[in-house]
Coordinates of C-alpha atoms in Angstrom, one line a residue:
M1096 CA -1.8 2.2 22.9
R1097 CA -3.1 2.8 26.4
T1098 CA -2.4 6.6 26.1
G1099 CA -5.1 7.0 23.4
P1100 CA -8.5 8.7 24.0
W1101 CA -10.2 5.5 25.2
S1102 CA -13.5 5.7 27.0
H1103 CA -12.6 2.6 29.0
E1104 CA -9.3 0.9 29.7
G1105 CA -10.8 -2.4 28.6
F1106 CA -10.6 -1.4 25.0
P1107 CA -6.8 -1.0 24.7
S1108 CA -6.4 -4.3 26.6
I1109 CA -8.5 -6.1 24.0
L1110 CA -6.5 -4.4 21.2
A1111 CA -3.2 -5.4 22.8
L1112 CA -4.2 -9.0 22.6
V1113 CA -5.3 -8.6 18.9
E1114 CA -1.9 -7.0 18.2
E1115 CA -0.1 -9.9 19.9
R1116 CA -2.1 -12.6 18.0
A1117 CA -2.6 -11.0 14.6
G1118 CA 0.1 -8.3 14.4
L1119 CA -2.4 -5.5 13.8
A1120 CA -1.2 -2.0 14.4
P1121 CA -2.9 0.3 16.9
P1122 CA -6.0 1.8 15.2
S1123 CA -5.8 5.2 13.7
C1124 CA -9.3 5.9 14.8
P1125 CA -10.0 4.8 18.4
A1126 CA -13.7 5.7 18.2
S1127 CA -14.2 3.3 15.3
A1128 CA -12.2 0.5 17.1
E1129 CA -14.4 1.0 20.2
E1130 CA -17.5 0.6 18.1
G1131 CA -16.2 -2.5 16.4
I1132 CA -15.3 -4.1 19.8
T1133 CA -18.6 -3.2 21.2
R1134 CA -20.5 -4.9 18.4
A1135 CA -18.4 -8.0 18.6
M1136 CA -18.9 -8.2 22.4
A1137 CA -22.7 -7.8 21.9
R1138 CA -22.8 -10.7 19.5
A1139 CA -20.8 -12.8 22.0
G1140 CA -23.3 -11.8 24.8
I1141 CA -20.4 -10.5 27.0
T1142 CA -20.3 -7.1 28.6
D1143 CA -17.2 -7.5 30.9
F1144 CA -13.9 -6.7 29.2
D1145 CA -11.8 -9.2 31.1
A1146 CA -14.3 -12.0 30.3
Y1147 CA -14.3 -11.0 26.7
R1148 CA -10.6 -10.9 26.5
M1149 CA -10.5 -14.5 27.9
H1150 CA -13.2 -15.5 25.4
I1151 CA -11.3 -14.3 22.3
D1152 CA -8.1 -15.7 23.7
S1153 CA -9.6 -19.2 23.9
D1154 CA -12.1 -19.2 21.0
P1155 CA -10.6 -18.8 17.5
A1156 CA -14.0 -18.1 16.0
A1157 CA -14.6 -15.2 18.4
M1158 CA -11.2 -13.7 17.5
D1159 CA -12.1 -14.0 13.8
D1160 CA -15.3 -12.2 14.5
L1161 CA -13.5 -9.4 16.2
L1162 CA -10.9 -9.2 13.4
T1163 CA -13.7 -8.8 10.9
E1164 CA -14.8 -5.7 12.8
L1165 CA -11.3 -4.2 13.1
T1166 CA -10.4 -4.6 9.4
I1167 CA -12.2 -3.6 6.2
G1168 CA -12.9 -6.4 3.9
E1169 CA -13.4 -4.0 1.0
T1170 CA -13.2 -5.8 -2.3
Y1171 CA -14.9 -6.4 -5.7
F1172 CA -14.2 -8.3 -8.9
F1173 CA -11.1 -7.1 -10.7
R1174 CA -10.4 -4.4 -8.2
T1175 CA -7.5 -2.2 -9.4
P1176 CA -7.7 -3.5 -13.0
E1177 CA -4.2 -2.2 -13.8
H1178 CA -2.8 -5.0 -11.7
F1179 CA -4.7 -7.6 -13.7
E1180 CA -3.8 -6.0 -17.0
Y1181 CA -0.1 -6.2 -16.1
L1182 CA -0.6 -9.8 -15.1
R1183 CA -2.3 -10.5 -18.4
R1184 CA -0.1 -8.5 -20.7
V1185 CA 3.3 -8.9 -19.2
I1186 CA 3.7 -11.7 -16.6
L1187 CA 1.6 -14.5 -18.1
P1188 CA 3.2 -14.4 -21.6
A1189 CA 6.7 -14.3 -20.0
L1190 CA 5.9 -17.2 -17.8
R1191 CA 4.6 -19.3 -20.7
E1192 CA 7.6 -18.4 -22.8
K1193 CA 10.0 -19.5 -20.1
Q1194 CA 8.2 -22.6 -18.7
G1195 CA 6.3 -23.9 -21.7
A1196 CA 2.6 -24.5 -22.5
N1197 CA 2.2 -27.3 -20.0
Y1198 CA 3.4 -25.4 -17.0
N1199 CA 1.0 -25.2 -14.1
A1200 CA 0.9 -21.6 -12.8
R1201 CA 0.6 -21.0 -9.1
L1202 CA -1.0 -17.9 -7.8
W1203 CA -2.0 -16.7 -4.3
S1204 CA -4.6 -14.2 -3.0
A1205 CA -3.4 -13.3 0.5
G1206 CA -6.1 -11.8 2.6
C1207 CA -8.8 -12.9 0.1
S1208 CA -11.8 -11.7 2.1
S1209 CA -15.0 -12.8 0.4
G1210 CA -13.2 -14.2 -2.6
E1211 CA -13.7 -11.7 -5.4
E1212 CA -9.9 -11.2 -5.9
A1213 CA -9.1 -14.9 -6.1
Y1214 CA -12.0 -15.6 -8.5
S1215 CA -10.9 -12.7 -10.7
M1216 CA -7.4 -14.2 -10.9
A1217 CA -8.9 -17.6 -11.9
A1218 CA -11.3 -16.0 -14.5
L1219 CA -8.5 -14.0 -16.0
L1220 CA -6.2 -17.1 -16.4
M1221 CA -9.1 -19.1 -17.9
N1222 CA -9.7 -16.3 -20.5
E1223 CA -6.0 -16.4 -21.3
G1224 CA -5.9 -20.2 -22.0
W1225 CA -4.6 -21.4 -18.6
G1226 CA -7.7 -23.2 -17.5
N1227 CA -6.2 -26.6 -17.2
H1228 CA -2.8 -25.3 -16.0
M1229 CA -3.3 -23.1 -13.0
T1230 CA -4.2 -23.1 -9.3
V1231 CA -5.2 -20.1 -7.2
F1232 CA -4.6 -20.3 -3.5
A1233 CA -6.7 -18.0 -1.4
T1234 CA -6.3 -17.4 2.4
D1235 CA -7.7 -15.2 5.0
V1236 CA -7.6 -14.8 8.8
S1237 CA -11.4 -14.6 9.0
R1238 CA -13.2 -17.9 8.9
T1239 CA -16.5 -15.9 8.3
A1240 CA -15.0 -14.3 5.2
L1241 CA -13.8 -17.7 3.9
A1242 CA -17.2 -19.2 4.3
R1243 CA -18.7 -16.4 2.2
A1244 CA -16.0 -16.9 -0.4
R1245 CA -16.6 -20.7 -0.7
R1246 CA -20.3 -20.0 -1.0
A1247 CA -19.6 -17.6 -3.9
H1248 CA -22.9 -15.7 -3.9
Y1249 CA -22.5 -12.0 -4.8
G1250 CA -24.5 -8.9 -5.2
E1251 CA -24.2 -5.9 -7.6
W1252 CA -21.8 -4.2 -5.2
S1253 CA -19.2 -6.8 -6.1
L1254 CA -19.6 -5.9 -9.7
R1255 CA -19.1 -2.1 -9.4
G1256 CA -15.6 -2.0 -10.9
P1257 CA -14.6 -0.9 -14.4
W1258 CA -13.9 -4.5 -15.3
A1259 CA -17.1 -6.0 -13.9
E1260 CA -18.4 -7.1 -17.3
R1261 CA -15.4 -9.5 -17.6
M1262 CA -16.9 -11.5 -14.7
R1263 CA -20.6 -11.6 -15.6
A1264 CA -20.1 -14.5 -18.0
Y1265 CA -19.3 -16.6 -15.0
L1266 CA -22.2 -15.5 -12.8
R1267 CA -25.7 -16.8 -12.9
P1268 CA -28.5 -14.6 -11.6
E1269 CA -30.5 -16.0 -8.7
G1270 CA -33.0 -13.6 -7.2
R1271 CA -31.1 -10.4 -6.2
Q1272 CA -27.7 -12.2 -6.2
Y1273 CA -25.3 -13.9 -8.6
V1274 CA -23.9 -17.4 -8.2
L1275 CA -20.4 -18.1 -9.4
S1276 CA -20.0 -20.9 -12.0
P1277 CA -18.4 -24.2 -10.8
E1278 CA -15.8 -24.0 -13.6
V1279 CA -14.2 -20.9 -11.9
K1280 CA -14.7 -22.2 -8.3
Q1281 CA -12.8 -25.4 -9.1
H1282 CA -9.6 -23.5 -9.7
V1283 CA -9.5 -21.8 -6.3
R1284 CA -8.4 -23.4 -3.0
F1285 CA -9.5 -21.5 0.1
S1286 CA -7.8 -22.0 3.5
Y1287 CA -7.3 -20.2 6.8
L1288 CA -4.0 -18.4 7.3
N1289 CA -2.8 -15.8 9.8
L1290 CA -0.1 -13.9 7.9
A1291 CA 1.3 -12.6 11.2
L1292 CA 2.4 -16.1 12.3
D1293 CA 5.6 -17.7 11.2
T1294 CA 3.8 -20.8 9.9
W1295 CA 4.3 -20.2 6.2
P1296 CA 5.6 -20.7 3.5
S1297 CA 5.3 -24.4 3.5
P1298 CA 4.6 -27.2 1.0
D1299 CA 1.8 -28.5 3.2
S1300 CA -0.2 -25.3 2.8
G1301 CA 0.6 -24.9 -0.9
I1302 CA 2.0 -21.4 -0.1
W1303 CA 5.4 -21.8 -1.6
R1304 CA 7.1 -21.6 -5.0
L1305 CA 4.4 -19.2 -6.2
D1306 CA 4.5 -17.4 -9.6
V1307 CA 2.2 -14.5 -8.6
V1308 CA 1.1 -13.2 -5.2
F1309 CA -1.6 -10.6 -4.6
C1310 CA -1.3 -9.2 -1.1
R1311 CA -3.1 -5.9 -1.5
N1312 CA -4.4 -3.6 1.2
V1313 CA -3.5 -6.1 3.9
L1314 CA -0.2 -4.7 5.2
I1315 CA -1.8 -1.4 6.1
Y1316 CA -3.3 -3.1 9.2
F1317 CA 0.0 -4.5 10.5
N1318 CA 2.6 -3.0 12.9
N1319 CA 6.1 -2.5 11.7
F1320 CA 7.5 -5.6 13.3
T1321 CA 4.8 -7.7 11.6
I1322 CA 5.3 -6.0 8.3
E1323 CA 9.0 -6.9 8.3
G1324 CA 8.2 -10.6 9.0
V1325 CA 5.5 -10.8 6.4
A1326 CA 7.8 -9.2 3.8
R1327 CA 10.4 -11.8 4.3
R1328 CA 7.9 -14.6 4.2
L1329 CA 6.3 -13.2 1.0
H1330 CA 9.7 -13.2 -0.6
A1331 CA 10.3 -16.8 0.5
S1332 CA 6.9 -17.9 -0.8
L1333 CA 7.8 -16.7 -4.4
S1334 CA 9.6 -18.7 -7.0
E1335 CA 12.7 -17.1 -8.4
G1336 CA 11.4 -14.3 -10.7
G1337 CA 7.9 -14.5 -9.1
F1338 CA 5.9 -11.3 -8.8
L1339 CA 4.2 -9.6 -5.8
F1340 CA 1.4 -7.1 -6.0
T1341 CA 0.6 -4.9 -3.0
G1342 CA -2.0 -2.1 -2.6
P1343 CA -1.4 1.5 -3.3
S1344 CA -1.7 2.4 0.4
D1345 CA 0.5 -0.5 1.6
P1346 CA 3.9 0.3 3.0
P1347 CA 6.9 -0.2 0.7
L1348 CA 8.8 -3.5 1.0
G1349 CA 11.9 -3.0 -1.1
G1350 CA 14.2 -2.6 1.9
L1351 CA 12.8 -5.5 3.9
A1352 CA 13.6 -8.4 1.6
P1353 CA 15.5 -8.9 -1.7
L1354 CA 12.6 -7.9 -3.8
E1355 CA 13.2 -5.8 -6.9
P1356 CA 10.8 -2.9 -7.2
I1357 CA 9.4 -2.5 -10.7
L1358 CA 7.9 0.9 -11.4
T1359 CA 5.0 1.1 -13.9
E1360 CA 2.7 4.0 -14.9
W1361 CA 0.3 2.9 -12.1
G1362 CA 2.7 2.3 -9.3
V1363 CA 5.2 -0.3 -8.0
L1364 CA 5.2 -4.1 -7.9
Y1365 CA 7.9 -6.4 -6.8
R1366 CA 9.9 -9.3 -8.3
R1367 CA 11.9 -11.9 -6.4
L1368 CA 15.5 -11.4 -7.5
P1369 CA 17.4 -14.2 -9.2
P1370 CA 19.9 -16.3 -7.3
G1371 CA 23.3 -14.6 -6.6
T1372 CA 21.9 -11.1 -6.4
T1373 CA 23.4 -9.3 -3.5
V1374 CA 21.0 -7.4 -1.3
A1375 CA 21.8 -6.0 2.1
V1376 CA 18.8 -7.4 4.0
P1377 CA 19.6 -9.4 7.2
D1378 CA 18.0 -12.7 8.2
V1379 CA 16.0 -13.2 5.0
L1380 CA 14.0 -16.4 5.0
S1381 CA 14.6 -18.8 2.1
L1382 CA 13.3 -22.1 0.9
G1383 CA 16.5 -22.8 -0.9
E1384 CA 17.5 -22.4 -4.5
H1385 CA 15.2 -23.7 -7.2
E1386 CA 16.3 -25.8 -10.1
G1387 CA 16.9 -24.3 -13.5
P1388 CA 18.5 -21.1 -14.7
P1389 CA 17.3 -17.7 -13.4
P1390 CA 14.4 -16.2 -15.4
P1391 CA 15.1 -13.3 -17.8
P1392 CA 14.5 -9.8 -16.6
A1393 CA 10.8 -8.8 -16.5
P1394 CA 9.6 -6.6 -19.3
R1395 CA 9.2 -3.0 -18.2
M1396 CA 6.1 -1.0 -18.9
P1397 CA 6.7 2.7 -19.8
M1398 CA 5.6 5.4 -17.4
V1399 CA 3.0 7.7 -18.6
A1400 CA 3.6 11.4 -17.8
A1401 CA 0.7 13.0 -16.0
P1402 CA -0.5 16.4 -17.2
S1403 CA 1.1 19.4 -15.5
V1404 CA -1.1 21.7 -13.4
A1405 CA -0.5 25.0 -11.7
P1406 CA 1.7 24.6 -8.6
T1407 CA -0.2 24.2 -5.4
S1408 CA 2.1 26.8 -3.8
A1409 CA 0.7 29.4 -6.1
R1410 CA -2.9 28.8 -5.0
A1411 CA -4.6 31.5 -3.0
G1412 CA -5.1 31.0 0.7
T1413 CA -1.6 30.6 2.1
S1414 CA -0.6 32.8 5.1
P1415 CA 1.4 35.9 4.2
G1416 CA 5.1 35.4 4.9
V1417 CA 4.8 31.6 5.4
P1418 CA 5.8 29.7 2.3
P1419 CA 3.9 26.4 1.9
P1420 CA 6.0 23.2 1.5
R1421 CA 7.3 23.3 -2.0
A1422 CA 5.2 21.0 -4.2
V1423 CA 6.8 21.8 -7.6
P1424 CA 10.3 21.0 -8.7
G1425 CA 10.9 24.4 -10.3
R1426 CA 13.9 24.4 -8.0
M1427 CA 13.8 21.6 -5.4
P1428 CA 15.3 22.6 -2.1
E1429 CA 18.9 21.6 -1.7
T1430 CA 18.7 21.1 2.1
T1431 CA 16.7 19.2 4.8
P1432 CA 17.3 15.5 4.3
P1433 CA 14.7 13.0 5.5
K1434 CA 15.8 12.5 9.1
A1435 CA 17.6 15.8 9.8
T1436 CA 17.1 19.5 9.3
G1437 CA 19.8 21.8 8.1
A1438 CA 22.3 19.3 6.8
V1439 CA 24.0 20.3 3.6
A1440 CA 23.0 18.0 0.7
R1441 CA 25.6 16.2 -1.4
R1442 CA 26.0 18.1 -4.7
P1443 CA 26.6 16.0 -7.8
S1444 CA 29.9 16.7 -9.7
A1445 CA 30.0 18.2 -13.1
A1446 CA 30.7 14.8 -14.6
E1447 CA 27.8 13.2 -12.8
L1448 CA 25.5 16.0 -13.9
G1449 CA 26.6 15.6 -17.5
A1450 CA 26.1 11.9 -17.4
A1451 CA 22.7 12.3 -15.9
R1452 CA 21.6 14.8 -18.5
A1453 CA 22.7 12.4 -21.2
A1454 CA 20.8 9.6 -19.6
L1455 CA 17.7 11.7 -19.4
E1456 CA 17.9 12.6 -23.1
R1457 CA 17.8 8.9 -24.1
G1458 CA 15.0 8.2 -21.6
D1459 CA 17.1 6.1 -19.1
W1460 CA 15.7 7.4 -15.8
H1461 CA 17.3 4.6 -13.8
E1462 CA 20.8 5.6 -15.0
A1463 CA 20.1 9.2 -14.4
A1464 CA 18.9 8.5 -10.9
T1465 CA 22.0 6.4 -10.2
R1466 CA 24.3 9.1 -11.5
M1467 CA 22.7 11.7 -9.2
G1468 CA 22.8 9.5 -6.1
A1469 CA 19.1 9.0 -5.9
L1470 CA 19.5 5.3 -5.5
D1471 CA 22.2 5.5 -2.9
A1472 CA 22.3 3.1 0.1
D1473 CA 22.2 6.1 2.4
A1474 CA 18.7 7.6 2.8
E1475 CA 19.9 11.2 3.2
T1476 CA 22.1 11.0 0.1
A1477 CA 19.2 9.4 -1.8
A1478 CA 16.9 12.3 -0.9
S1479 CA 19.5 14.8 -2.0
G1480 CA 19.8 12.9 -5.3
V1481 CA 16.1 13.0 -5.8
R1482 CA 16.0 16.8 -5.2
A1483 CA 18.9 17.2 -7.6
I1484 CA 17.3 15.2 -10.4
A1485 CA 14.0 17.1 -9.9
N1486 CA 15.7 20.2 -11.1
L1487 CA 16.4 18.4 -14.4
D1488 CA 13.3 16.3 -15.0
A1489 CA 10.1 16.2 -12.8
Q1490 CA 9.0 12.8 -14.1
A1491 CA 12.4 11.2 -13.7
A1492 CA 12.4 12.6 -10.1
I1493 CA 9.1 10.8 -9.4
Y1494 CA 10.6 7.6 -10.7
A1495 CA 13.7 8.2 -8.5
S1496 CA 11.7 9.0 -5.4
A1497 CA 9.6 5.9 -5.7
E1498 CA 12.7 3.7 -6.1
A1499 CA 14.5 5.5 -3.2
A1500 CA 11.5 5.0 -1.0
S1501 CA 11.3 1.3 -1.8
R1502 CA 15.0 1.0 -0.9
H1503 CA 14.4 2.9 2.4
P1504 CA 10.9 1.9 3.3
L1505 CA 11.0 3.2 6.9
V1506 CA 12.2 6.8 6.1
P1507 CA 9.2 9.1 6.1
G1508 CA 11.0 11.9 4.5
L1509 CA 11.3 10.0 1.2
R1510 CA 7.6 9.4 1.1
Y1511 CA 6.9 13.0 1.9
L1512 CA 9.3 14.1 -0.9
E1513 CA 7.5 11.7 -3.3
A1514 CA 4.2 13.3 -2.3
L1515 CA 5.5 16.8 -3.1
L1516 CA 6.7 15.7 -6.5
L1517 CA 3.4 14.0 -7.3
L1518 CA 1.5 17.0 -6.1
G1519 CA 3.5 19.3 -8.3
Q1520 CA 2.5 17.1 -11.3
G1521 CA -1.2 17.3 -10.3
R1522 CA -1.4 13.6 -9.4
L1523 CA -3.6 14.2 -6.4
P1524 CA -4.7 10.6 -5.5
D1525 CA -1.0 9.4 -5.7
A1526 CA 0.1 12.4 -3.7
E1527 CA -2.5 11.6 -1.0
R1528 CA -1.2 8.0 -0.9
S1529 CA 2.4 9.0 -0.5
V1530 CA 1.8 11.6 2.2
R1531 CA -0.4 9.1 4.1
Q1532 CA 2.4 6.6 4.0
A1533 CA 4.8 9.3 5.4
L1534 CA 2.3 9.9 8.2
Y1535 CA 2.0 6.1 8.8
L1536 CA 5.7 6.1 9.4
E1537 CA 5.8 9.3 11.4
P1538 CA 2.4 10.5 12.6
T1539 CA 3.9 13.7 14.2
L1540 CA 5.1 15.3 10.9
A1541 CA 3.1 18.5 11.1
V1542 CA 4.2 19.6 7.6
A1543 CA 2.8 16.4 6.2
W1544 CA -0.6 17.0 7.8
L1545 CA -0.6 20.4 6.3
V1546 CA 0.1 19.0 2.8
L1547 CA -2.5 16.3 3.3
G1548 CA -5.1 18.9 4.2
R1549 CA -4.3 20.8 1.0
V1550 CA -4.4 17.6 -1.1
L1551 CA -7.8 16.5 0.4
N1552 CA -9.2 20.0 -0.2
Q1553 CA -8.3 19.8 -3.9
L1554 CA -9.8 16.4 -4.0
G1555 CA -13.1 17.7 -2.6
D1556 CA -12.8 16.0 0.8
T1557 CA -13.5 19.0 2.9
P1558 CA -14.1 17.1 6.2
G1559 CA -10.9 15.2 5.7
A1560 CA -9.0 18.4 4.9
L1561 CA -10.3 20.1 8.0
K1562 CA -9.2 17.2 10.2
A1563 CA -5.7 17.2 8.7
L1564 CA -5.3 20.9 9.1
R1565 CA -6.4 20.7 12.7
E1566 CA -3.9 18.0 13.3
A1567 CA -1.1 20.2 12.0
E1568 CA -2.3 23.0 14.3
V1569 CA -2.3 20.8 17.3
L1570 CA 1.1 19.4 16.6
C1571 CA 2.6 22.8 16.1
A1572 CA 0.9 24.2 19.2
A1573 CA 2.5 21.5 21.3
L1574 CA 6.0 22.7 20.4
P1575 CA 8.0 25.8 21.4
P1576 CA 7.1 28.5 18.9
D1577 CA 10.6 28.9 17.6
S1578 CA 11.1 25.1 17.0
V1579 CA 12.3 24.3 13.5
L1580 CA 10.0 21.6 12.1
P1581 CA 11.4 18.5 10.4
L1582 CA 11.1 18.6 6.6
A1583 CA 9.5 22.1 6.7
E1584 CA 12.5 23.9 5.0
G1585 CA 13.4 25.8 8.2
E1586 CA 9.9 26.9 9.1
H1587 CA 9.1 27.4 12.8
A1588 CA 6.2 25.7 14.6
S1589 CA 4.5 29.0 15.2
D1590 CA 4.5 30.0 11.6
L1591 CA 3.4 26.7 10.2
G1592 CA 0.7 26.4 12.9
R1593 CA -0.6 29.8 11.9
A1594 CA -0.7 28.8 8.3
A1595 CA -2.7 25.6 9.1
R1596 CA -5.1 27.6 11.3
D1597 CA -5.6 30.3 8.6
E1598 CA -6.3 27.7 5.9
R1599 CA -8.7 25.9 8.2
I1600 CA -10.7 29.0 9.0
R1601 CA -10.9 30.0 5.4
L1602 CA -12.1 26.5 4.5
E1603 CA -14.7 26.6 7.3
L1604 CA -15.9 30.0 6.1
T1605 CA -16.2 28.7 2.6
M1606 CA -18.4 25.8 3.9
I1607 CA -20.6 28.2 5.8
E1608 CA -21.0 30.5 2.7
G1609 CA -21.8 27.5 0.6
K1610 CA -24.6 26.4 2.9
A1611 CA -26.1 29.9 3.2
P1612 CA -29.4 30.4 1.3

């Protein structure tokens, strides 16, 4: 952290304490972190870094204030409605069928911020007839955010989502704000909780034996060590068969705890596996076995195929002689596994290939992925299997890559491979998410920065695209010209750096021409 472009050595010392106490990862944008720390110090009336460090070390409220600056409490009612629809259409009916009409459902909004998520959960269950049989627990590390959540006064900005109208019935206009009705508030219990600390799950806090957990867009702030601990505690906080929702940008958790990844048309959620299921995850926390038989398998929602678009690699603007990273599984490369370059991939046998084709014909993607080795315990074998299945069925390969990445959450190559498959199907926002996850795991992947630049350019984010292309240039320039780049299909640093530079210059010229009168 101290090697970053800090304007004063006091900033990384403050962030080191924050990482120690709250498990936050080093910031991706040092300038923004410096601005946040400066604002927090100004509110505290302290200008000396050592004095401020002692202040936040001894005053929990001051630490909370700083955490509010360093994280983004971005939320609104029914954010990511696909999650709530899955809860309404799949999870709640299965829970009622299993437990009976008088069962009291237990849900948790982890990192609840100003409360919109927790209140959305309560309102949904009220609409589905669970009003007298549910409790929503809501926790956050910011006491300031919790005070706002308990007050439950909101503006139009909290109602900007596509499901906003579902919440208006529970909101009373008062001036320029809306006040939440007591009938919703009574179902939500707010409390302080630092997810990075090993103080939960516990019966005293209520955070245990939960049916549903929403922990969305929280894990992106944590370092890898903290993510591993939080994943194990999230698993331990669930009842057998309980469900966990994470955000689209959050790191995958499948390999960190015995959580079954469930792939839907909008992404992945997780389910705590029934007792007796063998998963190779060491030192998993557990509250012990719960009474009663294991729940039935969760209903699966079908994936919806995205419309195909022209391959990105065929777009104008690539450097002559430098092929861009393959984004379309017309023929996926048979080499370059996630962590090594040049290794020969495992080739499926004729019997495996035939069985996979038969599975694809009947729509069983899981069986096809298994036959081709895409779900193998070895990450390199899994990556080879994903490439092999991509030559048979692009949508099946996307399913296989998501499952493989969930089983190997710390392998950036699998996330990068997933991004290429998504890009080839024209699913640009999903491709951006996956390539960013790859860069989260390995920020020096020059080829991933190049792909991110291309994705952002197609999404219309020109400043972001230029920044990503420059990053690819810088990374390539720091290497010997003939260095073979990881995951770049044998491309040398000089060639890929030139490709990034040429694309950046063309994009800058396009911007200049667009501004010309």
